[in-house]
Structure formats: structure tokens, C-alpha cells
Amino acid sequence: MAEAMFGGSAEEISLEEVGLRCEVDGEIATITLDRPEKRNAQTFATWSALAHIGDGLPQQVRVVVIRGEGPSFSAGIDLRMFTPEGVPGQGAFASSATLDEASFAERVALAQRGFLWLRRPDIVSVAAVHGHAIGAGFQLALACDLRVLADDAKLCMKEPALGLVPDLTGTKPLVDLVGLSRAIEICLTARVVGAREAARIGLAELVVAPDELTQAVRDLTDALLATDRDAATATKRLLQGASGRTLAEQSAAEAREQAKRVKALFG
Ligand code: ACO
């Protein structure tokens, strides 16, 4: 997977050049944002590479961990995107201002593909967050099913302060997790949410000391891998659908999923 090439807009670049690593160890894939000297700032190539990793994820993988190298999880979008020159080979926001509506939507959808696969029912995604998770960094953590935070984690939805909206799939999970009022307050003030508050308002499953983050994620991963794979997939699918269904519809969905499980186990 490390050899794969990812398109910017004009040239092809490798996973390493994008600043990502992906290591697969049995049922666990660990994706590391690996540009610590730039605080793991993200570009279009990062999102394209993330989508590519999702597309090529080996079938045995059940848990995907996303972590950051260095002092921050991710400082968000690479600020060079806001300069007229942009990121070499990947353009700039200035150039996308001239795109028509359909082309712009296509460009955003391409970026969002890097985030959306993390919700697939056949995997559980875990963000291991330490230090800053700003803008696209916060949204990447929100794209995951679960968040384990080091107690130095600082989450910030900076986009509105920069004149933008969060568009990397983060707004729905944020509202789902903290409620509309708190989401409005967090985004429209662009303030920093610390780890303890994050846990209190539902943005983190667990907060640990920074030097315990790796072990805490490993323990969680072990526990996730201890359940039956097909039952876990079916259960995640059920849980994901629950908020969009009535109690009667959800009950019927439970029965349908259970029929498949019982057939698989005893049929
Ligand atoms: N894009 C590009 N480079 C960045 C980014 C970024 N988002 N964030 C940090 N860097 C670079 C710095 O320019 C610096 O590079 P240099 O050593 O070549 O000068 C290096 O990373 C280290 O940055 P420092 O600011 O010195 O690191 P520090 O640990 O003190 O602070 C922090 C980290 C708080 C994350 C700070 O760098 C910061 O505020 N970055 C910008 C955050 C931001 O506004 N992101 C955009 C959010 S909006 C969105 O994502 C859509």
C-alpha cells in the first residue's frame, strides 16, 4: 500500500510524500498522519490518499486507527491552500473560486470521500487524538466512530473564523454527538474544546494521559476484536440506522438482522 500513488490535480505523488503512513497488522490498520514538522497539515492529496486507503483496505481489517505523529494530531488544512500559489500540484482555493457549481461540488465530494469510508459498517474507526485537532483535523476525528483523547487534546472548528464552513463531513457527527446548540456554539465561536470537556459533552469515549494513549487505543482495539465480526458489522449497521427510524421500524430492522445471524449460526 505504501507504493500506491495518489493524484494531486496535476501530478502523481506517493503516500510518503502526502505525509501519510498505513500499516496493516492482522485485523488492525493504523493510519498515521506523518508530517509532524507541519503539524500534520492536510491537503487535497491527503484526502485522496485516505480515500485510496479505504478503497484498498485488506478484507481482514476490522479496526482502523487514525493517529498523528509529533506534537499535534492535525493542524487542519494546509494554510498554503489559502495563498494564490496554493500547494504545488494541487492548486489553491483561489483557483476553485472560478469553478461552476457542479465542478465545485465534485471537488468537495472527492475530498469528502477520504472521510466517509471511515463509517463503513464492516470496520470500526478510532481516532487517537493528542495535541491540536483543528479544522480538517477535528473533522477527521469526527469522521471516526470513536475518539480516544490524550488529556492535552485541543479540538477547534476553525473554519468559520477563516470565512469558510466545515465541509469535510464533520457537521453531522458534531450535531449528533453534542446537539445543535452546543455545535453552533463550538463552531461559531471557533473556540478550543479541551479533552475533559470533550469527554463530558460526548466528543470522546475516553481521555487518558498522553503517554497512555497508545495503550488505551490498543486495549480498546482488543476489546472490539473480541466480538464476532459479522455480528459486529450487523450491529453497527443497526445502530447507524436507529436515529433515522421509528421504534417500530428499528424493531423490524433488528428482527431482519437477527434472522440473518441465526441463519448464519444455526442454519
Ligand atoms: N498549514 C501549514 N503549515 C502549518 C499549519 C497548517 N495548518 N499548521 C502549522 N504549520 C506549520 C507552521 O507554519 C510551522 O512551519 P515552519 O516551522 O516552517 O514555520 C510548523 O508547522 C510548526 O507550527 P507552529 O505554529 O510553530 O507549531 P505550534 O506547535 O507552536 O502550534 C498550532 C501548533 C497551534 C497547530 C499552530 O501551528 C496553528 O495554529 N496552525 C494553524 C491552524 C489552522 O488555522 N488551521 C486551519 C484550520 S481550518 C481547516 O482546516 C479547513
mmCIF file of C-alpha atoms and ligand atoms in Angstrom:
data_model
loop_
_atom_site.group_PDB
_atom_site.id
_atom_site.type_symbol
_atom_site.label_atom_id
_atom_site.label_comp_id
_atom_site.label_asym_id
_atom_site.label_seq_id
_atom_site.Cartn_x
_atom_site.Cartn_y
_atom_site.Cartn_z
ATOM 1 C CA MET A 1 0.000 0.000 0.000
ATOM 2 C CA ALA A 2 2.967 2.290 0.678
ATOM 3 C CA GLU A 3 3.825 2.149 -3.025
ATOM 4 C CA ALA A 4 0.447 3.445 -4.136
ATOM 5 C CA MET A 5 0.355 6.744 -5.993
ATOM 6 C CA PHE A 6 -2.186 9.460 -5.383
ATOM 7 C CA GLY A 7 -3.223 12.154 -7.760
ATOM 8 C CA GLY A 8 -2.967 15.789 -6.799
ATOM 9 C CA SER A 9 -4.531 17.725 -9.648
ATOM 10 C CA ALA A 10 -1.515 17.841 -11.896
ATOM 11 C CA GLU A 11 0.986 15.255 -10.781
ATOM 12 C CA GLU A 12 1.093 11.925 -9.022
ATOM 13 C CA ILE A 13 2.646 11.743 -5.585
ATOM 14 C CA SER A 14 3.418 8.858 -3.238
ATOM 15 C CA LEU A 15 1.836 8.103 0.125
ATOM 16 C CA GLU A 16 5.047 9.148 1.840
ATOM 17 C CA GLU A 17 5.100 12.479 0.000
ATOM 18 C CA VAL A 18 1.494 13.063 1.034
ATOM 19 C CA GLY A 19 2.620 12.674 4.643
ATOM 20 C CA LEU A 20 0.734 9.505 5.484
ATOM 21 C CA ARG A 21 1.669 6.005 6.603
ATOM 22 C CA CYS A 22 -0.609 2.998 6.616
ATOM 23 C CA GLU A 23 0.437 -0.130 8.486
ATOM 24 C CA VAL A 24 -1.716 -3.242 8.495
ATOM 25 C CA ASP A 25 -1.185 -5.748 11.284
ATOM 26 C CA GLY A 26 -3.705 -8.578 11.009
ATOM 27 C CA GLU A 27 -7.165 -7.138 11.662
ATOM 28 C CA ILE A 28 -5.885 -3.654 12.552
ATOM 29 C CA ALA A 29 -4.903 -0.898 10.119
ATOM 30 C CA THR A 30 -3.117 2.104 11.569
ATOM 31 C CA ILE A 31 -3.100 5.275 9.510
ATOM 32 C CA THR A 32 -0.581 7.822 10.707
ATOM 33 C CA LEU A 33 -0.647 11.469 9.706
ATOM 34 C CA ASP A 34 3.073 11.830 9.284
ATOM 35 C CA ARG A 35 4.065 15.412 8.568
ATOM 36 C CA PRO A 36 4.906 16.419 12.150
ATOM 37 C CA GLU A 37 7.102 19.342 11.132
ATOM 38 C CA LYS A 38 3.965 20.936 9.624
ATOM 39 C CA ARG A 39 1.736 19.641 12.446
ATOM 40 C CA ASN A 40 0.193 17.093 10.043
ATOM 41 C CA ALA A 41 -1.484 19.760 7.931
ATOM 42 C CA GLN A 42 -3.737 18.209 5.274
ATOM 43 C CA THR A 43 -4.028 18.821 1.535
ATOM 44 C CA PHE A 44 -6.267 17.523 -1.260
ATOM 45 C CA ALA A 45 -3.681 14.791 -1.758
ATOM 46 C CA THR A 46 -4.118 13.733 1.891
ATOM 47 C CA TRP A 47 -7.858 13.264 1.341
ATOM 48 C CA SER A 48 -7.361 11.497 -1.958
ATOM 49 C CA ALA A 49 -4.824 9.184 -0.310
ATOM 50 C CA LEU A 50 -7.204 8.488 2.592
ATOM 51 C CA ALA A 51 -9.918 7.516 0.098
ATOM 52 C CA HIS A 52 -7.455 5.279 -1.699
ATOM 53 C CA ILE A 53 -6.501 3.578 1.571
ATOM 54 C CA GLY A 54 -10.202 2.957 2.227
ATOM 55 C CA ASP A 55 -10.696 1.535 -1.274
ATOM 56 C CA GLY A 56 -7.775 -0.857 -0.900
ATOM 57 C CA LEU A 57 -8.246 -1.845 2.735
ATOM 58 C CA PRO A 58 -7.420 -5.559 3.073
ATOM 59 C CA GLN A 59 -10.546 -7.571 3.730
ATOM 60 C CA GLN A 60 -9.350 -8.915 7.073
ATOM 61 C CA VAL A 61 -9.153 -5.419 8.610
ATOM 62 C CA ARG A 62 -11.811 -4.780 11.268
ATOM 63 C CA VAL A 63 -10.394 -1.779 13.128
ATOM 64 C CA VAL A 64 -8.850 1.352 11.615
ATOM 65 C CA VAL A 65 -6.894 3.626 13.933
ATOM 66 C CA ILE A 66 -6.004 7.164 12.860
ATOM 67 C CA ARG A 67 -3.252 8.907 14.772
ATOM 68 C CA GLY A 68 -0.838 11.782 14.318
ATOM 69 C CA GLU A 69 2.945 11.866 14.530
ATOM 70 C CA GLY A 70 4.615 14.668 16.509
ATOM 71 C CA PRO A 71 3.053 17.245 18.834
ATOM 72 C CA SER A 72 -0.352 17.545 17.103
ATOM 73 C CA PHE A 73 -2.978 15.189 15.710
ATOM 74 C CA SER A 74 -3.518 17.656 12.842
ATOM 75 C CA ALA A 75 -3.416 21.428 12.442
ATOM 76 C CA GLY A 76 -6.079 21.176 9.735
ATOM 77 C CA ILE A 77 -5.920 22.234 6.155
ATOM 78 C CA ASP A 78 -2.523 23.237 4.825
ATOM 79 C CA LEU A 79 -2.643 27.013 5.023
ATOM 80 C CA ARG A 80 -0.796 27.239 1.695
ATOM 81 C CA MET A 81 -4.183 26.405 0.150
ATOM 82 C CA PHE A 82 -5.236 29.941 1.045
ATOM 83 C CA THR A 83 -2.319 31.539 -0.808
ATOM 84 C CA PRO A 84 -2.611 32.388 -4.516
ATOM 85 C CA GLU A 85 0.122 29.816 -5.308
ATOM 86 C CA GLY A 86 -1.570 27.030 -3.329
ATOM 87 C CA VAL A 87 0.115 23.673 -2.720
ATOM 88 C CA PRO A 88 2.383 22.688 -5.629
ATOM 89 C CA GLY A 89 0.498 20.329 -7.967
ATOM 90 C CA GLN A 90 -2.772 20.699 -6.072
ATOM 91 C CA GLY A 91 -3.999 24.193 -6.762
ATOM 92 C CA ALA A 92 -5.452 26.699 -4.319
ATOM 93 C CA PHE A 93 -8.793 27.931 -3.059
ATOM 94 C CA ALA A 94 -8.358 30.943 -5.321
ATOM 95 C CA SER A 95 -8.470 28.702 -8.399
ATOM 96 C CA SER A 96 -11.556 26.800 -7.207
ATOM 97 C CA ALA A 97 -13.452 30.105 -6.862
ATOM 98 C CA THR A 98 -13.898 30.116 -10.632
ATOM 99 C CA LEU A 99 -15.344 26.582 -10.832
ATOM 100 C CA ASP A 100 -19.010 26.212 -11.738
ATOM 101 C CA GLU A 101 -21.352 24.783 -9.102
ATOM 102 C CA ALA A 102 -21.211 21.193 -10.367
ATOM 103 C CA SER A 103 -17.413 21.130 -10.662
ATOM 104 C CA PHE A 104 -17.027 22.644 -7.209
ATOM 105 C CA ALA A 105 -19.421 20.097 -5.704
ATOM 106 C CA GLU A 106 -17.463 17.327 -7.410
ATOM 107 C CA ARG A 107 -14.212 18.627 -5.936
ATOM 108 C CA VAL A 108 -15.653 18.756 -2.416
ATOM 109 C CA ALA A 109 -17.195 15.288 -2.835
ATOM 110 C CA LEU A 110 -13.778 13.945 -3.829
ATOM 111 C CA ALA A 111 -12.253 15.358 -0.653
ATOM 112 C CA GLN A 112 -15.138 14.029 1.462
ATOM 113 C CA ARG A 113 -14.573 10.509 0.104
ATOM 114 C CA GLY A 114 -11.412 10.425 2.212
ATOM 115 C CA PHE A 115 -13.539 10.762 5.364
ATOM 116 C CA LEU A 116 -16.804 8.948 4.616
ATOM 117 C CA TRP A 117 -15.433 5.412 4.305
ATOM 118 C CA LEU A 118 -14.459 5.501 7.973
ATOM 119 C CA ARG A 119 -18.151 4.909 8.789
ATOM 120 C CA ARG A 120 -18.361 1.634 6.865
ATOM 121 C CA PRO A 121 -20.237 -0.937 8.963
ATOM 122 C CA ASP A 122 -17.618 -3.640 8.411
ATOM 123 C CA ILE A 123 -14.944 -1.658 10.278
ATOM 124 C CA VAL A 124 -14.726 0.372 13.471
ATOM 125 C CA SER A 125 -12.650 3.526 13.130
ATOM 126 C CA VAL A 126 -10.885 5.020 16.116
ATOM 127 C CA ALA A 127 -9.232 8.449 16.228
ATOM 128 C CA ALA A 128 -6.345 8.637 18.693
ATOM 129 C CA VAL A 129 -6.110 12.375 19.264
ATOM 130 C CA HIS A 130 -3.399 14.276 21.076
ATOM 131 C CA GLY A 131 -2.445 17.936 20.886
ATOM 132 C CA HIS A 132 -4.242 20.106 18.352
ATOM 133 C CA ALA A 133 -7.049 18.823 16.134
ATOM 134 C CA ILE A 134 -8.041 21.932 14.222
ATOM 135 C CA GLY A 135 -10.467 22.340 11.335
ATOM 136 C CA ALA A 136 -9.896 19.409 8.979
ATOM 137 C CA GLY A 137 -8.097 17.700 11.885
ATOM 138 C CA PHE A 138 -11.169 17.979 14.113
ATOM 139 C CA GLN A 139 -13.345 16.801 11.220
ATOM 140 C CA LEU A 140 -11.111 13.779 10.643
ATOM 141 C CA ALA A 141 -11.530 12.844 14.308
ATOM 142 C CA LEU A 142 -15.304 13.356 13.925
ATOM 143 C CA ALA A 143 -15.322 11.094 10.854
ATOM 144 C CA CYS A 144 -14.276 8.186 13.059
ATOM 145 C CA ASP A 145 -16.725 6.052 15.025
ATOM 146 C CA LEU A 146 -14.826 6.511 18.291
ATOM 147 C CA ARG A 147 -12.413 9.074 19.732
ATOM 148 C CA VAL A 148 -9.789 8.401 22.371
ATOM 149 C CA LEU A 149 -8.207 11.641 23.535
ATOM 150 C CA ALA A 150 -4.992 12.405 25.324
ATOM 151 C CA ASP A 151 -5.681 14.947 28.044
ATOM 152 C CA ASP A 152 -3.662 17.545 26.105
ATOM 153 C CA ALA A 153 -6.053 17.340 23.123
ATOM 154 C CA LYS A 154 -7.436 20.629 21.854
ATOM 155 C CA LEU A 155 -10.315 20.492 19.378
ATOM 156 C CA CYS A 156 -11.254 23.535 17.341
ATOM 157 C CA MET A 157 -13.625 24.073 14.403
ATOM 158 C CA LYS A 158 -11.680 26.984 12.988
ATOM 159 C CA GLU A 159 -13.383 27.221 9.580
ATOM 160 C CA PRO A 160 -15.946 29.943 10.392
ATOM 161 C CA ALA A 161 -13.144 32.128 11.744
ATOM 162 C CA LEU A 162 -11.485 31.835 8.330
ATOM 163 C CA GLY A 163 -14.665 32.650 6.404
ATOM 164 C CA LEU A 164 -15.406 29.024 5.498
ATOM 165 C CA VAL A 165 -17.844 26.332 6.560
ATOM 166 C CA PRO A 166 -16.709 22.913 7.769
ATOM 167 C CA ASP A 167 -17.272 20.740 4.672
ATOM 168 C CA LEU A 168 -15.239 17.619 5.350
ATOM 169 C CA THR A 169 -18.249 15.695 6.705
ATOM 170 C CA GLY A 170 -17.837 16.985 10.271
ATOM 171 C CA THR A 171 -21.050 18.924 10.844
ATOM 172 C CA LYS A 172 -23.444 15.975 11.113
ATOM 173 C CA PRO A 173 -21.425 13.882 13.568
ATOM 174 C CA LEU A 174 -20.797 17.030 15.617
ATOM 175 C CA VAL A 175 -24.522 17.805 15.888
ATOM 176 C CA ASP A 176 -25.339 14.130 16.503
ATOM 177 C CA LEU A 177 -22.809 13.972 19.324
ATOM 178 C CA VAL A 178 -23.236 17.287 21.147
ATOM 179 C CA GLY A 179 -26.631 18.596 19.995
ATOM 180 C CA LEU A 180 -27.460 21.565 17.818
ATOM 181 C CA SER A 181 -26.988 24.350 20.372
ATOM 182 C CA ARG A 182 -23.569 23.182 21.539
ATOM 183 C CA ALA A 183 -22.483 22.585 17.928
ATOM 184 C CA ILE A 184 -23.494 26.130 16.994
ATOM 185 C CA GLU A 185 -21.609 27.499 19.996
ATOM 186 C CA ILE A 186 -18.454 25.475 19.250
ATOM 187 C CA CYS A 187 -18.374 26.289 15.526
ATOM 188 C CA LEU A 188 -19.479 29.899 15.579
ATOM 189 C CA THR A 189 -17.015 30.862 18.294
ATOM 190 C CA ALA A 190 -14.260 28.661 16.813
ATOM 191 C CA ARG A 191 -13.121 28.136 20.384
ATOM 192 C CA VAL A 192 -10.914 25.380 21.663
ATOM 193 C CA VAL A 193 -12.609 22.423 23.336
ATOM 194 C CA GLY A 194 -10.248 20.686 25.757
ATOM 195 C CA ALA A 195 -10.146 16.951 26.327
ATOM 196 C CA ARG A 196 -12.077 16.878 29.611
ATOM 197 C CA GLU A 197 -14.907 18.980 28.211
ATOM 198 C CA ALA A 198 -14.866 16.867 25.048
ATOM 199 C CA ALA A 199 -15.480 13.744 27.127
ATOM 200 C CA ARG A 200 -18.214 15.460 29.123
ATOM 201 C CA ILE A 201 -20.171 16.586 26.050
ATOM 202 C CA GLY A 202 -19.843 13.332 24.129
ATOM 203 C CA LEU A 203 -16.941 14.087 21.800
ATOM 204 C CA ALA A 204 -14.647 11.484 23.358
ATOM 205 C CA GLU A 205 -15.197 7.951 24.590
ATOM 206 C CA LEU A 206 -12.082 8.076 26.739
ATOM 207 C CA VAL A 207 -9.470 10.574 27.968
ATOM 208 C CA VAL A 208 -6.078 9.365 29.120
ATOM 209 C CA ALA A 209 -2.619 10.765 29.847
ATOM 210 C CA PRO A 210 -0.638 11.377 26.636
ATOM 211 C CA ASP A 211 1.802 8.566 27.397
ATOM 212 C CA GLU A 212 -1.115 6.163 27.854
ATOM 213 C CA LEU A 213 -2.808 6.951 24.530
ATOM 214 C CA THR A 214 -1.236 4.125 22.526
ATOM 215 C CA GLN A 215 -2.017 1.504 25.174
ATOM 216 C CA ALA A 216 -5.566 2.800 25.680
ATOM 217 C CA VAL A 217 -6.228 2.514 21.937
ATOM 218 C CA ARG A 218 -4.686 -0.973 21.910
ATOM 219 C CA ASP A 219 -6.933 -2.070 24.800
ATOM 220 C CA LEU A 220 -9.997 -0.676 23.031
ATOM 221 C CA THR A 221 -8.981 -2.369 19.787
ATOM 222 C CA ASP A 222 -8.514 -5.706 21.575
ATOM 223 C CA ALA A 223 -11.983 -5.392 23.085
ATOM 224 C CA LEU A 224 -13.505 -4.521 19.697
ATOM 225 C CA LEU A 225 -11.827 -7.533 18.110
ATOM 226 C CA ALA A 226 -13.162 -9.871 20.790
ATOM 227 C CA THR A 227 -16.704 -9.806 19.359
ATOM 228 C CA ASP A 228 -17.946 -11.773 16.365
ATOM 229 C CA ARG A 229 -17.115 -9.944 13.156
ATOM 230 C CA ASP A 230 -20.384 -10.445 11.282
ATOM 231 C CA ALA A 231 -22.468 -9.698 14.375
ATOM 232 C CA ALA A 232 -20.419 -6.525 14.941
ATOM 233 C CA THR A 233 -20.997 -5.401 11.351
ATOM 234 C CA ALA A 234 -24.725 -6.062 11.558
ATOM 235 C CA THR A 235 -24.978 -4.327 14.934
ATOM 236 C CA LYS A 236 -23.121 -1.241 13.698
ATOM 237 C CA ARG A 237 -25.442 -1.111 10.684
ATOM 238 C CA LEU A 238 -28.440 -1.273 13.036
ATOM 239 C CA LEU A 239 -27.111 1.413 15.356
ATOM 240 C CA GLN A 240 -26.264 3.710 12.452
ATOM 241 C CA GLY A 241 -29.800 3.465 11.126
ATOM 242 C CA ALA A 242 -31.510 3.924 14.500
ATOM 243 C CA SER A 243 -31.826 7.715 14.556
ATOM 244 C CA GLY A 244 -33.500 7.759 11.135
ATOM 245 C CA ARG A 245 -36.135 5.155 12.055
ATOM 246 C CA THR A 246 -39.173 4.987 14.309
ATOM 247 C CA LEU A 247 -39.126 2.493 17.183
ATOM 248 C CA ALA A 248 -41.348 0.171 15.169
ATOM 249 C CA GLU A 249 -39.086 0.416 12.111
ATOM 250 C CA GLN A 250 -35.983 -0.119 14.210
ATOM 251 C CA SER A 251 -37.530 -3.144 15.920
ATOM 252 C CA ALA A 252 -38.312 -4.617 12.496
ATOM 253 C CA ALA A 253 -34.749 -3.906 11.371
ATOM 254 C CA GLU A 254 -33.445 -5.748 14.457
ATOM 255 C CA ALA A 255 -35.587 -8.757 13.558
ATOM 256 C CA ARG A 256 -34.302 -8.744 9.953
ATOM 257 C CA GLU A 257 -30.661 -8.583 11.029
ATOM 258 C CA GLN A 258 -31.220 -11.287 13.659
ATOM 259 C CA ALA A 259 -32.822 -13.598 11.114
ATOM 260 C CA LYS A 260 -29.617 -13.383 9.065
ATOM 261 C CA ARG A 261 -27.468 -14.008 12.151
ATOM 262 C CA VAL A 262 -29.477 -17.013 13.297
ATOM 263 C CA LYS A 263 -29.410 -18.473 9.791
ATOM 264 C CA ALA A 264 -25.639 -18.000 9.643
ATOM 265 C CA LEU A 265 -25.087 -19.512 13.109
ATOM 266 C CA PHE A 266 -27.568 -22.381 13.104
ATOM 267 C CA GLY A 267 -28.972 -22.739 9.606
HETATM 268 N N1 ACO B 1 -0.768 24.505 7.370
HETATM 269 C C1 ACO B 1 0.516 24.593 7.004
HETATM 270 N N2 ACO B 1 1.551 24.661 7.885
HETATM 271 C C2 ACO B 1 1.228 24.620 9.196
HETATM 272 C C3 ACO B 1 -0.078 24.504 9.646
HETATM 273 C C4 ACO B 1 -1.118 24.446 8.676
HETATM 274 N N3 ACO B 1 -2.407 24.328 9.007
HETATM 275 N N4 ACO B 1 -0.075 24.490 10.997
HETATM 276 C C5 ACO B 1 1.216 24.580 11.366
HETATM 277 N N5 ACO B 1 2.003 24.657 10.282
HETATM 278 C C6 ACO B 1 3.454 24.774 10.243
HETATM 279 C C7 ACO B 1 3.935 26.141 10.690
HETATM 280 O O1 ACO B 1 3.866 27.056 9.630
HETATM 281 C C8 ACO B 1 5.328 25.817 11.125
HETATM 282 O O2 ACO B 1 6.135 25.696 9.968
HETATM 283 P P1 ACO B 1 7.640 26.301 9.962
HETATM 284 O O3 ACO B 1 8.363 25.527 11.049
HETATM 285 O O4 ACO B 1 8.108 26.004 8.593
HETATM 286 O O5 ACO B 1 7.497 27.755 10.274
HETATM 287 C C9 ACO B 1 5.204 24.419 11.727
HETATM 288 O O6 ACO B 1 4.015 23.865 11.171
HETATM 289 C C10 ACO B 1 5.041 24.422 13.225
HETATM 290 O O7 ACO B 1 3.999 25.300 13.540
HETATM 291 P P2 ACO B 1 3.976 26.131 14.898
HETATM 292 O O8 ACO B 1 2.861 27.105 14.807
HETATM 293 O O9 ACO B 1 5.342 26.660 15.184
HETATM 294 O O10 ACO B 1 3.660 24.946 15.927
HETATM 295 P P3 ACO B 1 2.995 25.045 17.358
HETATM 296 O O11 ACO B 1 3.087 23.656 17.908
HETATM 297 O O12 ACO B 1 3.553 26.167 18.137
HETATM 298 O O13 ACO B 1 1.449 25.405 17.084
HETATM 299 C C11 ACO B 1 -0.691 25.078 16.034
HETATM 300 C C12 ACO B 1 0.613 24.432 16.526
HETATM 301 C C13 ACO B 1 -1.484 25.636 17.212
HETATM 302 C C14 ACO B 1 -1.478 23.954 15.380
HETATM 303 C C15 ACO B 1 -0.395 26.217 15.048
HETATM 304 O O14 ACO B 1 0.572 25.784 14.135
HETATM 305 C C16 ACO B 1 -1.610 26.690 14.268
HETATM 306 O O15 ACO B 1 -2.440 27.436 14.787
HETATM 307 N N6 ACO B 1 -1.686 26.293 12.989
HETATM 308 C C17 ACO B 1 -2.737 26.752 12.072
HETATM 309 C C18 ACO B 1 -4.079 26.106 12.381
HETATM 310 C C19 ACO B 1 -5.135 26.488 11.364
HETATM 311 O O16 ACO B 1 -5.591 27.628 11.310
HETATM 312 N N7 ACO B 1 -5.566 25.525 10.533
HETATM 313 C C20 ACO B 1 -6.593 25.706 9.543
HETATM 314 C C21 ACO B 1 -7.918 25.266 10.134
HETATM 315 S S1 ACO B 1 -9.269 25.443 9.016
HETATM 316 C C22 ACO B 1 -9.402 23.974 8.140
HETATM 317 O O17 ACO B 1 -8.735 23.010 8.443
HETATM 318 C C23 ACO B 1 -10.333 23.863 6.949
#
